[in-house]
PDB file of C-alpha atoms in Angstrom:
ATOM      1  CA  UNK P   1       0.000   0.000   0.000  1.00 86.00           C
ATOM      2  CA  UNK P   2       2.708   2.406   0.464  1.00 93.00           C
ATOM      3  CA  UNK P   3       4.433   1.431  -2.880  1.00 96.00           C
ATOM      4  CA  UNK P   4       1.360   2.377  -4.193  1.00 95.00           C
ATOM      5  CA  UNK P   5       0.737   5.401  -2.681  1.00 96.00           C
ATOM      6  CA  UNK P   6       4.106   6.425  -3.573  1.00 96.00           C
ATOM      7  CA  UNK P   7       3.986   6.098  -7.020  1.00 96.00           C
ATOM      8  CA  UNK P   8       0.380   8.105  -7.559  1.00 96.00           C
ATOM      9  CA  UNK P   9       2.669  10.398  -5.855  1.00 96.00           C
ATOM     10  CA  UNK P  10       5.194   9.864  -8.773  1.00 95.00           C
ATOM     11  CA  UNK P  11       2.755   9.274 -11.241  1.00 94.00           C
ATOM     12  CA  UNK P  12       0.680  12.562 -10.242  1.00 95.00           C
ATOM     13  CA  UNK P  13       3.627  14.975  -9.860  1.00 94.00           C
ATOM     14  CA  UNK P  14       4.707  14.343 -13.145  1.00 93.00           C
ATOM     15  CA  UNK P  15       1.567  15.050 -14.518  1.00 91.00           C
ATOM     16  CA  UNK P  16       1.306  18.042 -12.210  1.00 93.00           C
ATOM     17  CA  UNK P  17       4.694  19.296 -14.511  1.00 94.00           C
ATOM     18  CA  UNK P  18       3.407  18.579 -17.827  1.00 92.00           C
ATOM     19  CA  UNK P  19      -0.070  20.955 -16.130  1.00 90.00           C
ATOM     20  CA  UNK P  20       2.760  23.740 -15.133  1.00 92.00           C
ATOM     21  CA  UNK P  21       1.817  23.681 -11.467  1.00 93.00           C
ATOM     22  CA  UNK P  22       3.639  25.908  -9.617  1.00 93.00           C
ATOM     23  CA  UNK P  23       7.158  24.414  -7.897  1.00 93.00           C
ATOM     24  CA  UNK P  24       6.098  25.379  -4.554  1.00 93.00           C
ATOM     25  CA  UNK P  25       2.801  22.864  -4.971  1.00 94.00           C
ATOM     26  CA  UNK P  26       4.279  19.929  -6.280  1.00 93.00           C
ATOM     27  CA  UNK P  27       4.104  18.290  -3.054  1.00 95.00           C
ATOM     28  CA  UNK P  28       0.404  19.438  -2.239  1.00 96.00           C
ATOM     29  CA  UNK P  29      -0.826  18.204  -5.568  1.00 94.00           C
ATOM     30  CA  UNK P  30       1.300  15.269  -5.803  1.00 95.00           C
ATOM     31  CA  UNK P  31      -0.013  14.427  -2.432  1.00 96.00           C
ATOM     32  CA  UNK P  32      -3.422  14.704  -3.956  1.00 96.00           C
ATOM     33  CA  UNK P  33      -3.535  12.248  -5.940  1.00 95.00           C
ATOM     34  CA  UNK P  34      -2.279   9.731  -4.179  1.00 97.00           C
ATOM     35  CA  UNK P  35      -4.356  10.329  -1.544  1.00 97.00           C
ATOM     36  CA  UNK P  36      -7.306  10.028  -4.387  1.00 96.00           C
ATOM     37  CA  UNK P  37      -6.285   6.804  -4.837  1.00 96.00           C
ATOM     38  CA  UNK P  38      -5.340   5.560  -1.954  1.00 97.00           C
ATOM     39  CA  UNK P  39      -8.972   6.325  -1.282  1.00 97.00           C
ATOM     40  CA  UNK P  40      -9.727   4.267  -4.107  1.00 97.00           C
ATOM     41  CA  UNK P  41      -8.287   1.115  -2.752  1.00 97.00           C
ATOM     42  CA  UNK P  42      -9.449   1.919   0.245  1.00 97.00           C
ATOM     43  CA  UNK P  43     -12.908   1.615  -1.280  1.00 97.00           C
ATOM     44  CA  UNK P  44     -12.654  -1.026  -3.234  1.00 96.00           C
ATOM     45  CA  UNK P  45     -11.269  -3.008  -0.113  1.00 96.00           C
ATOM     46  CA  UNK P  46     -14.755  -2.213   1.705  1.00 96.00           C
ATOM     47  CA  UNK P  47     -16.443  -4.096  -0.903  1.00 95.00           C
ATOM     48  CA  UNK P  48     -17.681  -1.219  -2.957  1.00 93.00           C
ATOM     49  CA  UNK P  49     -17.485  -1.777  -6.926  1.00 95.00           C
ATOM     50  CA  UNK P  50     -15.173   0.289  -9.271  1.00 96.00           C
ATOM     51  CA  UNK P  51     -17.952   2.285 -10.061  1.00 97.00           C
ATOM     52  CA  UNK P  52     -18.722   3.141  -6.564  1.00 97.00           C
ATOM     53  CA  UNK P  53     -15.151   3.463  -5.621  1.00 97.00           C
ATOM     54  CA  UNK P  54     -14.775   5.988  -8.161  1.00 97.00           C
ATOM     55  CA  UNK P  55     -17.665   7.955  -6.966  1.00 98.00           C
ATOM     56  CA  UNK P  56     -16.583   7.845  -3.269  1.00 98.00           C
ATOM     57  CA  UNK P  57     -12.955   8.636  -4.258  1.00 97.00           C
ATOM     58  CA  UNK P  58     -13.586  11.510  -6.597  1.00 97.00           C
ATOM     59  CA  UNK P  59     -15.185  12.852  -3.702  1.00 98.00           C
ATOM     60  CA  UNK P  60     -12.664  12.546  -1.291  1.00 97.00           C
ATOM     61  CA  UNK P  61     -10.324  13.907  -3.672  1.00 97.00           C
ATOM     62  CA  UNK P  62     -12.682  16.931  -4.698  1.00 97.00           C
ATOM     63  CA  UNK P  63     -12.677  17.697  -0.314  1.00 96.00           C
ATOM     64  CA  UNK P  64      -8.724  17.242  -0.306  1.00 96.00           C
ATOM     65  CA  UNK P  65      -8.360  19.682  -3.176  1.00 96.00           C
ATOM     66  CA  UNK P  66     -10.695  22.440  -1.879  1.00 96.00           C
ATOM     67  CA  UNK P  67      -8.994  22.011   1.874  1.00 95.00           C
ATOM     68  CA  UNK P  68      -5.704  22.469   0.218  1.00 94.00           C
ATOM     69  CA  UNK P  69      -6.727  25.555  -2.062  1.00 94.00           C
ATOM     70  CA  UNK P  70      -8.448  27.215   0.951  1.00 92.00           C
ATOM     71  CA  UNK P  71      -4.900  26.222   3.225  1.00 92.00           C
ATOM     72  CA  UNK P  72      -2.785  27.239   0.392  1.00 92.00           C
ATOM     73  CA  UNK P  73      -4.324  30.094  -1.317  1.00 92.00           C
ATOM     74  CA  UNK P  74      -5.099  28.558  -4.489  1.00 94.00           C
ATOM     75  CA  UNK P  75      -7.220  27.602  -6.731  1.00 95.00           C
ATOM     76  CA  UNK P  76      -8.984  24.330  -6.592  1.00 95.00           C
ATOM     77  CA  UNK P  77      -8.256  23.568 -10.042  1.00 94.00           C
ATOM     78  CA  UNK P  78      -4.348  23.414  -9.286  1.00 94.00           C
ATOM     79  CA  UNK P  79      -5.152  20.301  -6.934  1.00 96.00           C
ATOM     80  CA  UNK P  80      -7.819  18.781  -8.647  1.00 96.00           C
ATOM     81  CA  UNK P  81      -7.030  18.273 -12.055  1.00 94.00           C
ATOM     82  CA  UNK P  82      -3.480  17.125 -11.014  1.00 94.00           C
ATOM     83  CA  UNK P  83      -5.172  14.863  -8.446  1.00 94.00           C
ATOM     84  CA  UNK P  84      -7.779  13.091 -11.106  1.00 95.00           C
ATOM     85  CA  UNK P  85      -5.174  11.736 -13.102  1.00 93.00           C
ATOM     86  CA  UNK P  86      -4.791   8.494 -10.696  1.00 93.00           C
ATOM     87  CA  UNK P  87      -8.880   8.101 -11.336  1.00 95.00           C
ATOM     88  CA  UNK P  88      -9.805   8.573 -14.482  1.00 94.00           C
ATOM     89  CA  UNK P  89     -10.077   5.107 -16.617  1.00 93.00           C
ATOM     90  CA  UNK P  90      -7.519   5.636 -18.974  1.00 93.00           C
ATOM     91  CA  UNK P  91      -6.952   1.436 -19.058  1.00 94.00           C
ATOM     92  CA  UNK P  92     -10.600   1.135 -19.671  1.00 95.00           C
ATOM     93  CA  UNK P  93     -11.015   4.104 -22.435  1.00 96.00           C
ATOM     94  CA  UNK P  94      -7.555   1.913 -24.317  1.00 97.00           C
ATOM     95  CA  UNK P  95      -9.584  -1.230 -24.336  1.00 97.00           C
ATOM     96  CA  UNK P  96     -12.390   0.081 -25.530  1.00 97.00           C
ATOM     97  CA  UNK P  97     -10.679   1.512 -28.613  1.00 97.00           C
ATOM     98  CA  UNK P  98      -9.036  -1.756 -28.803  1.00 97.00           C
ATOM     99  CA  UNK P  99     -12.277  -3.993 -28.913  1.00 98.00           C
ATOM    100  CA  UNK P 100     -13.518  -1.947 -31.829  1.00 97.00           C
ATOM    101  CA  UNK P 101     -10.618  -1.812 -33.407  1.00 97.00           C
ATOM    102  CA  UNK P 102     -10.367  -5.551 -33.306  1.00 97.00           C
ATOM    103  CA  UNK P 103     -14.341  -5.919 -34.188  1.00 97.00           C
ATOM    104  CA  UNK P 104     -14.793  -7.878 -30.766  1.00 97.00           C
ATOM    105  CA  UNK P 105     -17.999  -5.893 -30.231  1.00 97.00           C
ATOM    106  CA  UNK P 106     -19.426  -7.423 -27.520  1.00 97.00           C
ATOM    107  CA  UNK P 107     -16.427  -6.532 -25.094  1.00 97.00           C
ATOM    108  CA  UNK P 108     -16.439  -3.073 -26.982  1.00 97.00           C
ATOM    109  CA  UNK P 109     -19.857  -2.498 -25.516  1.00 97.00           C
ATOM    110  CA  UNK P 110     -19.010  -4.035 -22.056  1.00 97.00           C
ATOM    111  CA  UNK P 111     -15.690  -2.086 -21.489  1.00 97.00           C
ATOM    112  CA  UNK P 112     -17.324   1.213 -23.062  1.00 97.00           C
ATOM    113  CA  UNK P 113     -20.089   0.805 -20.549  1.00 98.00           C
ATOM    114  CA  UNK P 114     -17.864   0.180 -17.366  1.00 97.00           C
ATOM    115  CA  UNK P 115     -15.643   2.968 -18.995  1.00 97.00           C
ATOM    116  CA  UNK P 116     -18.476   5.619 -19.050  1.00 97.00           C
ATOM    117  CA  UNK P 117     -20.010   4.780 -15.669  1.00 98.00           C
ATOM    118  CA  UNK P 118     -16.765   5.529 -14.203  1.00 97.00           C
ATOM    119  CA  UNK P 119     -16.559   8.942 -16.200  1.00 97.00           C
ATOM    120  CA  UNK P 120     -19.683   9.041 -14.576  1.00 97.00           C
ATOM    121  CA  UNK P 121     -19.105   8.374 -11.042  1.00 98.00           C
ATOM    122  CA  UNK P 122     -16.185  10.933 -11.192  1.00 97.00           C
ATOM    123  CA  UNK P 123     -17.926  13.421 -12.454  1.00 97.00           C
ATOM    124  CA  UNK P 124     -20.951  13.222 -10.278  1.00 98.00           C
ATOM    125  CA  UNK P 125     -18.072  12.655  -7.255  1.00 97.00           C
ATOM    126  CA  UNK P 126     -16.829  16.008  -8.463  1.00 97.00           C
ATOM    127  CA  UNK P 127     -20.206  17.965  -8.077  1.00 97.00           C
ATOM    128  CA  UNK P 128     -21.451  16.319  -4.294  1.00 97.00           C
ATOM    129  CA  UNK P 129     -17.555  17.828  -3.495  1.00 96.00           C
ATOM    130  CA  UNK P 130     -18.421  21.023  -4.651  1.00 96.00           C
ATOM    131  CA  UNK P 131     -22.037  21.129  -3.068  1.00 96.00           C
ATOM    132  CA  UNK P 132     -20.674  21.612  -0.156  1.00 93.00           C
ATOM    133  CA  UNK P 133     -20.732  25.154   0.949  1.00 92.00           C
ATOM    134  CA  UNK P 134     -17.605  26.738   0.792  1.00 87.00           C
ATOM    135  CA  UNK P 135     -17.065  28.642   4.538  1.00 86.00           C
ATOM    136  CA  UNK P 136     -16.204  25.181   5.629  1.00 87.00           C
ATOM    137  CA  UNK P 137     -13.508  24.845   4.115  1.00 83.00           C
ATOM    138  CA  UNK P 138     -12.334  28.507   5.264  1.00 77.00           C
ATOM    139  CA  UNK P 139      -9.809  27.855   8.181  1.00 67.00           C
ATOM    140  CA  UNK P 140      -8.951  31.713   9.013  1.00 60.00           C
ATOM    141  CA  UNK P 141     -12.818  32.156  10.196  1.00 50.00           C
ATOM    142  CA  UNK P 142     -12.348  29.470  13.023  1.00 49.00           C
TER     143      UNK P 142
END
């Protein structure tokens, strides 16, 4: 597990360079998204489906990133789009190319729709994180 969270850590800060995040973040973003999937496996280890998992983790991730732009002074955006990258089914978006590629259209169909649920489930992770009104994640008022 802490192989694993180390390289989302790896995996996230070099997508946070190819984003141009600011030097002085790398670690906050970086952290991030391994903390976005950590929660993943976390989630998955409670029994929940990928689906779910991805819901429940997005969410997580969308709180982490709007405690650490209210901490840091920053925009949300600087820790959540870095942070995604460990989420988002880039494995399942390949084999769904691949399937029609290859014809196989019943796995096309299968993968695309386990693919698009989890689009899903992130996305909709996304908004519950933002629902939540934003003066509780404002530290100084406390």
């Amino acid at each position: 597990m802490i192989l694993q969270f180390l390289l989302a850590m790896v995996a996230t800060s070099s997508f946070a360079v190819l984003y141009g995040v600011p030097k002085n973040q790398f670690v906050y973003s970086s952290l991030t998204g391994a903390l976005g999937w950590i929660s993943y496996l976390f989630f998955c280890k409670l029994g929940a489906g990928i689906v779910f998992a991805s819901l429940f983790a997005s969410f997580f991730l969308t709180i982490v990133s709007r405690l650490f732009a209210s901490i840091r002074k920053n925009p949300v955006t600087l820790y959540l789009v870095t942070g995604i990258f460990t989420l988002v089914p880039g494995a399942g978006i390949y084999y769904t190319s691949y399937y029609f590629i290859m014809n196989n259209m019943n796995q096309f169909a299968a993968k695309g729709m386990e693919t698009f649920k989890i689009a899903g489930a992130i996305s909709i992770g996304i908004i519950f994180g933002f629902s939540i009104p934003q003066r509780l994640f404002q530290l100084k008022n406390r």
